[in-house]
C-alpha cells in the first residue's frame, strides 16, 4: 500500500467521500432511515444543550445590553403604547368572556375540538435556526417534558409552527414562514378554505387557492382550518391579511398574511400536546 | 498523523462547532448568519492540500447536517467538494501575498453556498434557490474571508505544518507557530 501512486490518492479519497455523502443523502431522502437520523439529531441536540446554555448565559446579557442601550428611546414610547393597549384589551377581554363561554358550551354540545382546550407545555426559545436555508427555532424542552414531533407550537397570540425534531431536552420547531411549511386556513363568515405557504424568514406568508370572487378584507384574521388529517388543530389564529388582489389574467387571488406571532422576536412559546387524527 | 495531532484537529473542530452553534447562529445580518463549518475545510484545504480539505469537509459537513433540517448529507457533500477544490488551487502553499488566503476563502465560501442551494434544489428543495440566497452568499463569504487567516493558522498548528511549503508530501517537522 505504501507504493500507491501518490498523485491519484486525493482523487480516490474524494471519490470515496462523495460516494459516501451521496449514499447518505439518498438513504435520508428515501425516508428509510428517518427514525435513525432523527434520533442521532436528537442526541446531538442533547449533547450540545449544556454547552449552548452555558455560552448563551454569558453572551445573552451582553447582547441584551447593547440591544437595550441602542433602543432605549423607542422602548419608552413602546412602553407607553403598550400600557394604553393593555387597558383597552382588558375591557375587551371582559366583554368577550361571556361570548367565549357560550361558544365553548356550544362546541361541547356539538362535540367539536377547540384549540384553546388543548393542554400546552410552555417553553423558552434558546436558539435560532442553525441553517440559512430554513426558518426554525430551538426550544429548551423536549420529550422529557411531553413534547413530541408533529406537535403544533403557538405563542400568546398565534401559530408559530410545529415540532420537527424532539430530543430528550431540546426540540426544533419549523416556523410557518419556512418555505416548506403549508397550513390549511379558514377565513371569513362563510368559512372559506385556502392554504398558507411560507416564503422564508422575515417574508409574509402567501395564501394560495383563493378564487377571485371571494371577498378578502385587509386586516382580516385567518385561522387554521383543522380539516380531517390536518397537521394543526382548528381555530388557531395564523395571521392578518397584509395585501390582497387579483393579478391580471390570474384565476386566484394574490394574498399575503402578516403572522400574528412576532416570529422574529419569540422568547416564550407554548407547545400544544395535540396529534393529528388519522 | 500522531495521536497528539489528531487531538488538535478534534479540538479545533469542536471549538468551531461550539462557536458556530452558540454565537454565529445568533449573529444575523439581514436574516443570514455566518457559516464557520464551511471555513474549516477551506482552511484545511488551503494548508494541507486537497485530500485533507476533502476529509475535513466531510466531517464538518456531517456535523453541520446534525443541526439543520435541510437534506441530511447535503452539507457533507458540498463541504467535501469545496475542501477538495480549495486544496487543488494550492493557494496557501504556493506562497503568494497575504491576500491569497482571505481571497480564496471568500470565493470558495460563495461558491460553496451557491452549490449548496443548487444541489438542494436538485434533490427537491427548490425553495433554497430563491430564499435570500444573495444575502446568505455575501454574509458567509465576507465573514469567512475575514476569519480565513487565523483559521488557516490554526489548521497549520493542528497538522504541525510550520510554514507554507512547496509540496505537502514533504514532511515538515518544524515547530508550529
Short mmCIF file of C-alpha atoms in Angstrom, two decimals:
data_model
loop_
_atom_site.label_atom_id
_atom_site.label_comp_id
_atom_site.label_asym_id
_atom_site.label_seq_id
_atom_site.Cartn_x
_atom_site.Cartn_y
_atom_site.Cartn_z
CA UNK A 1 0.00 0.00 0.00
CA UNK A 2 2.96 2.24 0.64
CA UNK A 3 3.71 2.17 -3.05
CA UNK A 4 0.31 3.57 -4.08
CA UNK A 5 0.85 6.34 -6.59
CA UNK A 6 0.50 9.47 -4.55
CA UNK A 7 -1.00 11.67 -7.26
CA UNK A 8 -4.13 9.54 -7.53
CA UNK A 9 -4.73 9.21 -3.79
CA UNK A 10 -6.51 12.56 -3.17
CA UNK A 11 -8.86 11.83 -6.06
CA UNK A 12 -9.60 8.38 -4.72
CA UNK A 13 -10.34 9.89 -1.30
CA UNK A 14 -12.62 12.47 -2.91
CA UNK A 15 -14.47 9.79 -4.84
CA UNK A 16 -14.94 7.74 -1.69
CA UNK A 17 -16.21 10.69 0.36
CA UNK A 18 -18.54 11.93 -2.38
CA UNK A 19 -19.98 8.44 -2.78
CA UNK A 20 -20.47 8.22 0.99
CA UNK A 21 -22.22 11.60 1.07
CA UNK A 22 -24.45 10.76 -1.89
CA UNK A 23 -25.36 7.45 -0.25
CA UNK A 24 -26.30 9.23 2.97
CA UNK A 25 -28.41 11.79 1.07
CA UNK A 26 -30.17 9.02 -0.85
CA UNK A 27 -30.91 6.94 2.25
CA UNK A 28 -32.16 10.01 4.13
CA UNK A 29 -34.20 11.21 1.15
CA UNK A 30 -35.99 7.91 0.64
CA UNK A 31 -37.01 8.02 4.28
CA UNK A 32 -35.62 4.58 5.17
CA UNK A 33 -33.55 5.95 8.00
CA UNK A 34 -35.74 8.80 9.23
CA UNK A 35 -36.02 7.40 12.74
CA UNK A 36 -32.28 6.69 12.96
CA UNK A 37 -31.30 10.13 11.62
CA UNK A 38 -33.81 11.89 13.86
CA UNK A 39 -32.54 10.06 16.93
CA UNK A 40 -28.94 10.95 16.02
CA UNK A 41 -30.00 14.57 15.53
CA UNK A 42 -31.78 14.43 18.88
CA UNK A 43 -28.65 13.06 20.58
CA UNK A 44 -26.61 15.86 19.01
CA UNK A 45 -29.06 18.45 20.36
CA UNK A 46 -28.95 16.85 23.81
CA UNK A 47 -25.16 16.65 23.83
CA UNK A 48 -24.97 20.26 22.82
CA UNK A 49 -27.62 21.59 25.20
CA UNK A 50 -25.38 22.21 28.25
CA UNK A 51 -22.64 23.91 26.19
CA UNK A 52 -25.19 26.06 24.43
CA UNK A 53 -26.88 27.09 27.68
CA UNK A 54 -23.54 27.96 29.27
CA UNK A 55 -22.34 30.06 26.34
CA UNK A 56 -25.79 31.60 25.94
CA UNK A 57 -25.86 32.63 29.62
CA UNK A 58 -22.61 34.51 29.08
CA UNK A 59 -23.38 36.11 25.74
CA UNK A 60 -27.10 36.89 26.06
CA UNK A 61 -26.79 39.65 28.71
CA UNK A 62 -24.12 41.32 26.57
CA UNK A 63 -26.35 41.19 23.50
CA UNK A 64 -29.35 42.38 25.51
CA UNK A 65 -27.34 45.25 26.98
CA UNK A 66 -26.34 46.56 23.57
CA UNK A 67 -29.82 45.98 22.24
CA UNK A 68 -31.37 47.81 25.19
CA UNK A 69 -28.93 50.71 25.09
CA UNK A 70 -29.49 51.24 21.40
CA UNK A 71 -33.25 51.22 21.67
CA UNK A 72 -33.83 52.98 24.98
CA UNK A 73 -35.89 55.83 23.50
CA UNK A 74 -38.10 53.54 21.44
CA UNK A 75 -38.55 51.25 24.46
CA UNK A 76 -40.00 54.13 26.48
CA UNK A 77 -42.56 55.08 23.84
CA UNK A 78 -43.34 51.41 23.23
CA UNK A 79 -43.96 51.00 26.95
CA UNK A 80 -46.49 53.86 26.96
CA UNK A 81 -48.21 52.48 23.87
CA UNK A 82 -48.42 49.01 25.44
CA UNK A 83 -49.95 50.41 28.63
CA UNK A 84 -52.71 52.07 26.62
CA UNK A 85 -53.28 48.93 24.60
CA UNK A 86 -53.32 46.82 27.74
CA UNK A 87 -56.17 48.78 29.33
CA UNK A 88 -58.14 48.68 26.07
CA UNK A 89 -57.64 44.89 25.82
CA UNK A 90 -58.71 44.36 29.43
CA UNK A 91 -62.05 45.95 28.66
CA UNK A 92 -62.34 43.87 25.51
CA UNK A 93 -61.49 40.67 27.36
CA UNK A 94 -64.26 41.28 29.88
CA UNK A 95 -66.72 41.80 27.06
CA UNK A 96 -65.69 38.70 25.14
CA UNK A 97 -65.53 36.36 28.13
CA UNK A 98 -69.28 35.90 28.03
CA UNK A 99 -69.35 35.22 24.31
CA UNK A 100 -66.48 32.77 24.67
CA UNK A 101 -68.24 30.86 27.42
CA UNK A 102 -71.33 30.35 25.30
CA UNK A 103 -69.17 29.42 22.28
CA UNK A 104 -67.37 26.77 24.32
CA UNK A 105 -70.64 25.41 25.60
CA UNK A 106 -71.87 25.18 22.03
CA UNK A 107 -68.71 23.38 20.87
CA UNK A 108 -69.05 20.99 23.79
CA UNK A 109 -72.61 20.10 22.87
CA UNK A 110 -71.62 19.61 19.25
CA UNK A 111 -68.60 17.56 20.39
CA UNK A 112 -66.13 19.65 18.38
CA UNK A 113 -62.46 20.14 19.34
CA UNK A 114 -61.26 23.63 20.11
CA UNK A 115 -57.69 24.79 20.10
CA UNK A 116 -57.85 26.55 23.45
CA UNK A 117 -58.92 23.43 25.30
CA UNK A 118 -55.73 21.53 24.35
CA UNK A 119 -53.13 21.17 27.16
CA UNK A 120 -49.87 23.02 26.44
CA UNK A 121 -46.24 22.87 27.56
CA UNK A 122 -44.60 26.29 28.00
CA UNK A 123 -41.05 26.51 26.63
CA UNK A 124 -38.33 29.07 26.10
CA UNK A 125 -36.69 29.78 22.76
CA UNK A 126 -32.95 29.15 23.17
CA UNK A 127 -31.65 29.43 19.62
CA UNK A 128 -32.48 30.50 16.13
CA UNK A 129 -32.18 28.36 13.03
CA UNK A 130 -28.80 26.69 12.56
CA UNK A 131 -29.28 26.85 8.81
CA UNK A 132 -29.51 29.84 6.49
CA UNK A 133 -32.00 27.93 4.38
CA UNK A 134 -34.57 27.13 6.99
CA UNK A 135 -36.83 29.15 9.29
CA UNK A 136 -36.78 27.35 12.63
CA UNK A 137 -36.23 27.88 16.35
CA UNK A 138 -34.95 25.67 19.14
CA UNK A 139 -36.81 25.21 22.44
CA UNK A 140 -35.34 24.39 25.85
CA UNK A 141 -37.71 21.46 26.41
CA UNK A 142 -38.12 18.09 24.75
CA UNK A 143 -39.51 14.59 25.17
CA UNK A 144 -38.92 14.63 28.93
CA UNK A 145 -41.48 17.43 29.21
CA UNK A 146 -44.04 15.75 27.00
CA UNK A 147 -43.10 17.35 23.68
CA UNK A 148 -43.10 15.14 20.58
CA UNK A 149 -42.59 15.60 16.86
CA UNK A 150 -45.61 16.93 14.99
CA UNK A 151 -46.99 18.97 17.89
CA UNK A 152 -48.20 22.49 17.00
CA UNK A 153 -46.47 25.44 18.66
CA UNK A 154 -48.19 28.73 19.46
CA UNK A 155 -47.13 31.96 21.07
CA UNK A 156 -49.57 34.03 23.13
CA UNK A 157 -51.28 35.37 20.06
CA UNK A 158 -51.00 32.85 17.27
CA UNK A 159 -49.50 29.95 15.39
CA UNK A 160 -45.69 29.68 15.41
CA UNK A 161 -45.10 26.32 13.71
CA UNK A 162 -44.72 22.67 14.57
CA UNK A 163 -42.11 20.46 16.23
CA UNK A 164 -39.94 18.62 13.69
CA UNK A 165 -37.21 17.18 15.93
CA UNK A 166 -37.69 16.35 19.62
CA UNK A 167 -34.83 15.09 21.74
CA UNK A 168 -34.89 14.48 25.49
CA UNK A 169 -34.16 18.06 26.48
CA UNK A 170 -34.49 20.09 23.28
CA UNK A 171 -36.84 20.42 20.34
CA UNK A 172 -36.67 22.11 16.95
CA UNK A 173 -39.71 23.98 15.65
CA UNK A 174 -40.25 24.64 11.94
CA UNK A 175 -41.83 28.10 11.64
CA UNK A 176 -44.89 28.84 9.49
CA UNK A 177 -42.66 31.18 7.46
CA UNK A 178 -40.39 28.31 6.34
CA UNK A 179 -40.72 27.73 2.59
CA UNK A 180 -41.60 24.06 3.19
CA UNK A 181 -44.45 24.92 5.58
CA UNK A 182 -48.05 24.67 4.35
CA UNK A 183 -51.02 25.35 6.62
CA UNK A 184 -54.69 24.87 5.80
CA UNK A 185 -56.53 28.10 6.63
CA UNK A 186 -60.15 29.14 7.13
CA UNK A 187 -61.40 32.72 6.94
CA UNK A 188 -64.46 34.91 6.51
CA UNK A 189 -68.00 34.39 7.68
CA UNK A 190 -68.52 31.73 5.00
CA UNK A 191 -65.60 29.69 6.31
CA UNK A 192 -63.63 29.85 3.05
CA UNK A 193 -60.68 27.49 2.83
CA UNK A 194 -57.16 28.14 1.48
CA UNK A 195 -53.52 27.16 2.03
CA UNK A 196 -50.92 29.41 3.67
CA UNK A 197 -47.40 28.75 2.39
CA UNK A 198 -44.23 30.17 3.99
CA UNK A 199 -41.85 32.25 1.89
CA UNK A 200 -38.79 32.36 4.13
CA UNK A 201 -37.62 34.22 7.23
CA UNK A 202 -39.00 37.74 7.50
CA UNK A 203 -41.19 37.44 4.41
CA UNK A 204 -45.01 37.49 4.72
CA UNK A 205 -46.90 34.21 4.36
CA UNK A 206 -48.52 33.65 0.95
CA UNK A 207 -52.09 32.36 0.79
CA UNK A 208 -52.90 30.21 -2.23
CA UNK A 209 -56.09 28.84 -3.75
CA UNK A 210 -58.47 31.76 -3.05
CA UNK A 211 -60.84 32.22 -6.04
CA UNK A 212 -61.13 35.82 -7.39
CA UNK A 213 -64.79 36.28 -6.34
CA UNK A 214 -64.19 35.51 -2.64
CA UNK A 215 -64.05 38.76 -0.62
CA UNK A 216 -60.79 39.20 1.32
CA UNK A 217 -60.51 42.26 3.55
CA UNK A 218 -57.25 43.86 4.55
CA UNK A 219 -56.56 43.11 8.21
CA UNK A 220 -58.86 40.09 8.23
CA UNK A 221 -57.72 37.32 10.56
CA UNK A 222 -57.12 33.83 9.16
CA UNK A 223 -57.27 30.68 11.31
CA UNK A 224 -56.07 27.09 10.92
CA UNK A 225 -58.80 25.07 9.24
CA UNK A 226 -58.25 21.83 11.13
CA UNK A 227 -59.79 19.72 8.41
CA UNK A 228 -59.52 15.94 8.66
CA UNK A 229 -55.88 14.79 8.76
CA UNK A 230 -54.73 18.37 9.14
CA UNK A 231 -51.42 18.79 10.95
CA UNK A 232 -52.85 21.64 13.05
CA UNK A 233 -55.93 21.80 15.28
CA UNK A 234 -58.73 24.13 14.14
CA UNK A 235 -59.15 27.73 15.24
CA UNK A 236 -55.55 28.85 15.87
CA UNK A 237 -55.00 32.38 14.50
CA UNK A 238 -52.24 32.45 11.85
CA UNK A 239 -52.09 35.99 10.55
CA UNK A 240 -53.86 39.08 9.32
CA UNK A 241 -54.25 39.92 5.63
CA UNK A 242 -51.48 42.26 4.52
CA UNK A 243 -52.21 42.56 0.81
CA UNK A 244 -54.88 41.13 -1.46
CA UNK A 245 -55.91 41.49 -5.07
CA UNK A 246 -56.37 39.61 -8.31
CA UNK A 247 -53.40 39.84 -10.67
CA UNK A 248 -54.42 40.40 -14.32
CA UNK A 249 -55.28 37.15 -16.01
CA UNK A 250 -54.98 35.09 -12.85
CA UNK A 251 -57.53 32.57 -11.62
CA UNK A 252 -56.72 33.07 -7.97
CA UNK A 253 -56.11 35.99 -5.67
CA UNK A 254 -52.65 37.06 -4.56
CA UNK A 255 -52.99 37.31 -0.78
CA UNK A 256 -50.26 37.69 1.83
CA UNK A 257 -50.51 37.37 5.60
CA UNK A 258 -48.55 39.02 8.38
CA UNK A 259 -48.12 36.31 11.05
CA UNK A 260 -49.90 37.18 14.31
CA UNK A 261 -47.00 35.83 16.37
CA UNK A 262 -43.89 38.04 16.30
CA UNK A 263 -41.68 35.32 14.82
CA UNK A 264 -38.53 37.44 14.75
CA UNK A 265 -38.62 38.11 18.50
CA UNK A 266 -40.04 34.97 20.04
CA UNK A 267 -39.00 34.35 23.61
CA UNK A 268 -41.64 32.07 25.11
CA UNK A 269 -43.96 29.71 23.29
CA UNK A 270 -46.48 27.01 24.17
CA UNK A 271 -46.32 23.54 22.63
CA UNK A 272 -49.80 22.07 22.17
CA UNK A 273 -49.99 18.43 23.17
CA UNK A 274 -52.02 17.53 20.15
CA UNK A 275 -51.53 14.96 17.42
CA UNK A 276 -53.32 14.85 14.08
CA UNK A 277 -56.16 12.34 13.98
CA UNK A 278 -55.65 9.88 11.16
CA UNK B 1 -0.84 11.63 11.97
CA UNK B 2 0.10 11.15 15.59
CA UNK B 3 -2.41 10.98 18.41
CA UNK B 4 -1.41 14.48 19.52
CA UNK B 5 -2.12 15.98 16.11
CA UNK B 6 -5.37 14.08 15.81
CA UNK B 7 -6.33 15.51 19.19
CA UNK B 8 -5.57 19.00 17.93
CA UNK B 9 -7.80 18.52 14.88
CA UNK B 10 -10.66 17.22 17.04
CA UNK B 11 -10.19 20.17 19.40
CA UNK B 12 -10.38 22.71 16.58
CA UNK B 13 -13.47 21.07 15.07
CA UNK B 14 -15.17 21.02 18.49
CA UNK B 15 -14.33 24.66 19.25
CA UNK B 16 -15.50 25.86 15.83
CA UNK B 17 -18.72 23.85 16.17
CA UNK B 18 -19.41 25.45 19.56
CA UNK B 19 -18.68 28.94 18.26
CA UNK B 20 -20.93 28.32 15.27
CA UNK B 21 -23.84 26.93 17.27
CA UNK B 22 -23.70 29.26 20.24
CA UNK B 23 -22.55 32.53 18.71
CA UNK B 24 -22.70 32.64 14.93
CA UNK B 25 -26.27 31.36 14.63
CA UNK B 26 -27.40 34.29 16.77
CA UNK B 27 -25.37 36.78 14.75
CA UNK B 28 -27.82 37.62 11.99
CA UNK B 29 -27.16 40.11 9.24
CA UNK B 30 -30.37 40.71 7.29
CA UNK B 31 -31.58 37.24 8.24
CA UNK B 32 -28.38 35.41 7.27
CA UNK B 33 -25.70 34.13 9.64
CA UNK B 34 -22.04 33.19 9.05
CA UNK B 35 -21.07 29.56 8.42
CA UNK B 36 -17.79 28.67 10.09
CA UNK B 37 -18.24 24.95 9.44
CA UNK B 38 -17.64 25.75 5.77
CA UNK B 39 -14.49 27.68 6.66
CA UNK B 40 -12.92 24.57 8.25
CA UNK B 41 -12.48 22.54 5.03
CA UNK B 42 -11.37 25.70 3.24
CA UNK B 43 -8.65 26.33 5.81
CA UNK B 44 -7.55 22.68 5.89
CA UNK B 45 -7.62 22.51 2.09
CA UNK B 46 -5.53 25.66 1.81
CA UNK B 47 -2.96 24.50 4.32
CA UNK B 48 -3.00 20.73 3.99
CA UNK B 49 -3.97 20.04 0.39
CA UNK B 50 -6.94 18.59 -1.41
CA UNK B 51 -7.15 15.27 0.45
CA UNK B 52 -7.20 16.83 3.90
CA UNK B 53 -9.57 19.51 2.69
CA UNK B 54 -11.99 16.89 1.42
CA UNK B 55 -11.75 14.80 4.59
CA UNK B 56 -12.34 17.83 6.81
CA UNK B 57 -15.23 18.85 4.56
CA UNK B 58 -16.91 15.50 5.03
CA UNK B 59 -16.53 15.60 8.82
CA UNK B 60 -17.57 19.24 9.32
CA UNK B 61 -20.40 18.85 6.82
CA UNK B 62 -21.85 15.82 8.61
CA UNK B 63 -21.61 17.68 11.93
CA UNK B 64 -23.38 20.69 10.41
CA UNK B 65 -26.07 18.40 8.99
CA UNK B 66 -26.92 17.22 12.50
CA UNK B 67 -28.28 20.63 13.41
CA UNK B 68 -30.21 21.63 10.30
CA UNK B 69 -33.37 20.49 8.58
CA UNK B 70 -32.05 20.59 5.01
CA UNK B 71 -31.49 17.17 3.36
CA UNK B 72 -29.17 15.11 5.57
CA UNK B 73 -25.74 14.65 3.97
CA UNK B 74 -26.00 17.66 1.68
CA UNK B 75 -23.56 19.78 3.69
CA UNK B 76 -21.16 16.80 3.83
CA UNK B 77 -21.21 16.50 0.03
CA UNK B 78 -20.81 20.22 -0.64
CA UNK B 79 -18.13 20.84 2.00
CA UNK B 80 -16.15 17.82 0.73
CA UNK B 81 -16.17 19.25 -2.80
CA UNK B 82 -15.24 22.73 -1.55
CA UNK B 83 -12.37 21.41 0.62
CA UNK B 84 -11.03 19.38 -2.29
CA UNK B 85 -11.38 22.26 -4.74
CA UNK B 86 -9.56 24.68 -2.45
CA UNK B 87 -6.79 22.12 -1.94
CA UNK B 88 -6.39 21.80 -5.70
CA UNK B 89 -5.70 25.53 -6.06
CA UNK B 90 -2.77 25.11 -3.70
CA UNK B 91 -3.14 28.77 -2.72
CA UNK B 92 -1.53 28.99 0.67
CA UNK B 93 1.26 26.52 -0.06
CA UNK B 94 2.42 28.36 -3.14
CA UNK B 95 3.48 31.30 -1.04
CA UNK B 96 1.99 34.40 -2.64
CA UNK B 97 0.74 37.52 -0.92
CA UNK B 98 -1.11 37.82 2.38
CA UNK B 99 -4.32 38.27 0.44
CA UNK B 100 -4.29 34.79 -1.10
CA UNK B 101 -5.85 33.10 1.93
CA UNK B 102 -8.73 35.58 2.54
CA UNK B 103 -9.49 35.87 -1.17
CA UNK B 104 -9.55 32.09 -1.69
CA UNK B 105 -11.76 31.67 1.39
CA UNK B 106 -14.18 34.36 0.18
CA UNK B 107 -14.53 32.91 -3.31
CA UNK B 108 -14.71 29.31 -2.08
CA UNK B 109 -17.36 30.22 0.52
CA UNK B 110 -19.51 31.97 -2.07
CA UNK B 111 -19.14 29.00 -4.41
CA UNK B 112 -19.98 26.63 -1.54
CA UNK B 113 -23.22 28.44 -0.62
CA UNK B 114 -24.40 28.61 -4.24
CA UNK B 115 -23.51 24.93 -4.79
CA UNK B 116 -25.35 24.04 -1.57
CA UNK B 117 -28.52 25.81 -2.69
CA UNK B 118 -28.20 24.41 -6.22
CA UNK B 119 -27.76 20.81 -5.10
CA UNK B 120 -30.52 21.32 -2.55
CA UNK B 121 -32.84 22.38 -5.36
CA UNK B 122 -31.70 19.35 -7.35
CA UNK B 123 -32.80 16.97 -4.60
CA UNK B 124 -36.23 18.60 -4.37
CA UNK B 125 -35.73 21.60 -2.09
CA UNK B 126 -36.39 24.19 -4.82
CA UNK B 127 -37.11 26.94 -2.29
CA UNK B 128 -33.41 27.02 -1.34
CA UNK B 129 -32.55 28.76 -4.62
CA UNK B 130 -34.56 31.93 -4.07
CA UNK B 131 -34.66 32.20 -0.30
CA UNK B 132 -32.46 35.30 0.11
CA UNK B 133 -29.57 33.37 -1.47
CA UNK B 134 -27.65 36.52 -2.40
CA UNK B 135 -27.64 37.81 1.20
CA UNK B 136 -26.55 34.44 2.57
CA UNK B 137 -23.76 34.17 -0.02
CA UNK B 138 -22.41 37.65 0.79
CA UNK B 139 -22.59 37.23 4.59
CA UNK B 140 -20.92 33.80 4.57
CA UNK B 141 -18.26 34.85 2.04
CA UNK B 142 -17.33 38.09 3.81
CA UNK B 143 -17.14 36.64 7.33
CA UNK B 144 -15.16 33.61 6.13
CA UNK B 145 -12.81 35.91 4.24
CA UNK B 146 -12.18 37.91 7.41
CA UNK B 147 -11.62 34.83 9.59
CA UNK B 148 -9.64 32.87 6.98
CA UNK B 149 -6.14 33.86 8.06
CA UNK B 150 -6.47 32.94 11.78
CA UNK B 151 -8.31 29.71 10.89
CA UNK B 152 -5.61 28.75 8.40
CA UNK B 153 -3.03 29.36 11.10
CA UNK B 154 -4.98 27.07 13.46
CA UNK B 155 -5.14 24.42 10.74
CA UNK B 156 -1.38 24.66 10.27
CA UNK B 157 -0.90 24.25 14.01
CA UNK B 158 -3.23 21.23 14.06
CA UNK B 159 -1.34 19.49 11.27
CA UNK B 160 2.01 20.63 12.60
CA UNK B 161 2.95 22.33 9.35
CA UNK B 162 5.29 25.08 10.43
CA UNK B 163 5.12 27.36 7.43
CA UNK B 164 3.83 27.21 3.88
CA UNK B 165 5.90 24.66 1.95
CA UNK B 166 6.00 23.82 -1.73
CA UNK B 167 4.80 20.24 -1.62
CA UNK B 168 2.51 18.92 1.03
CA UNK B 169 4.01 15.45 0.82
CA UNK B 170 7.28 16.85 2.12
CA UNK B 171 7.20 16.09 5.83
CA UNK B 172 7.63 19.41 7.51
CA UNK B 173 8.71 18.95 11.08
CA UNK B 174 9.41 22.48 12.17
CA UNK B 175 7.72 23.83 15.28
CA UNK B 176 4.26 25.26 14.98
CA UNK B 177 3.90 28.97 15.27
#
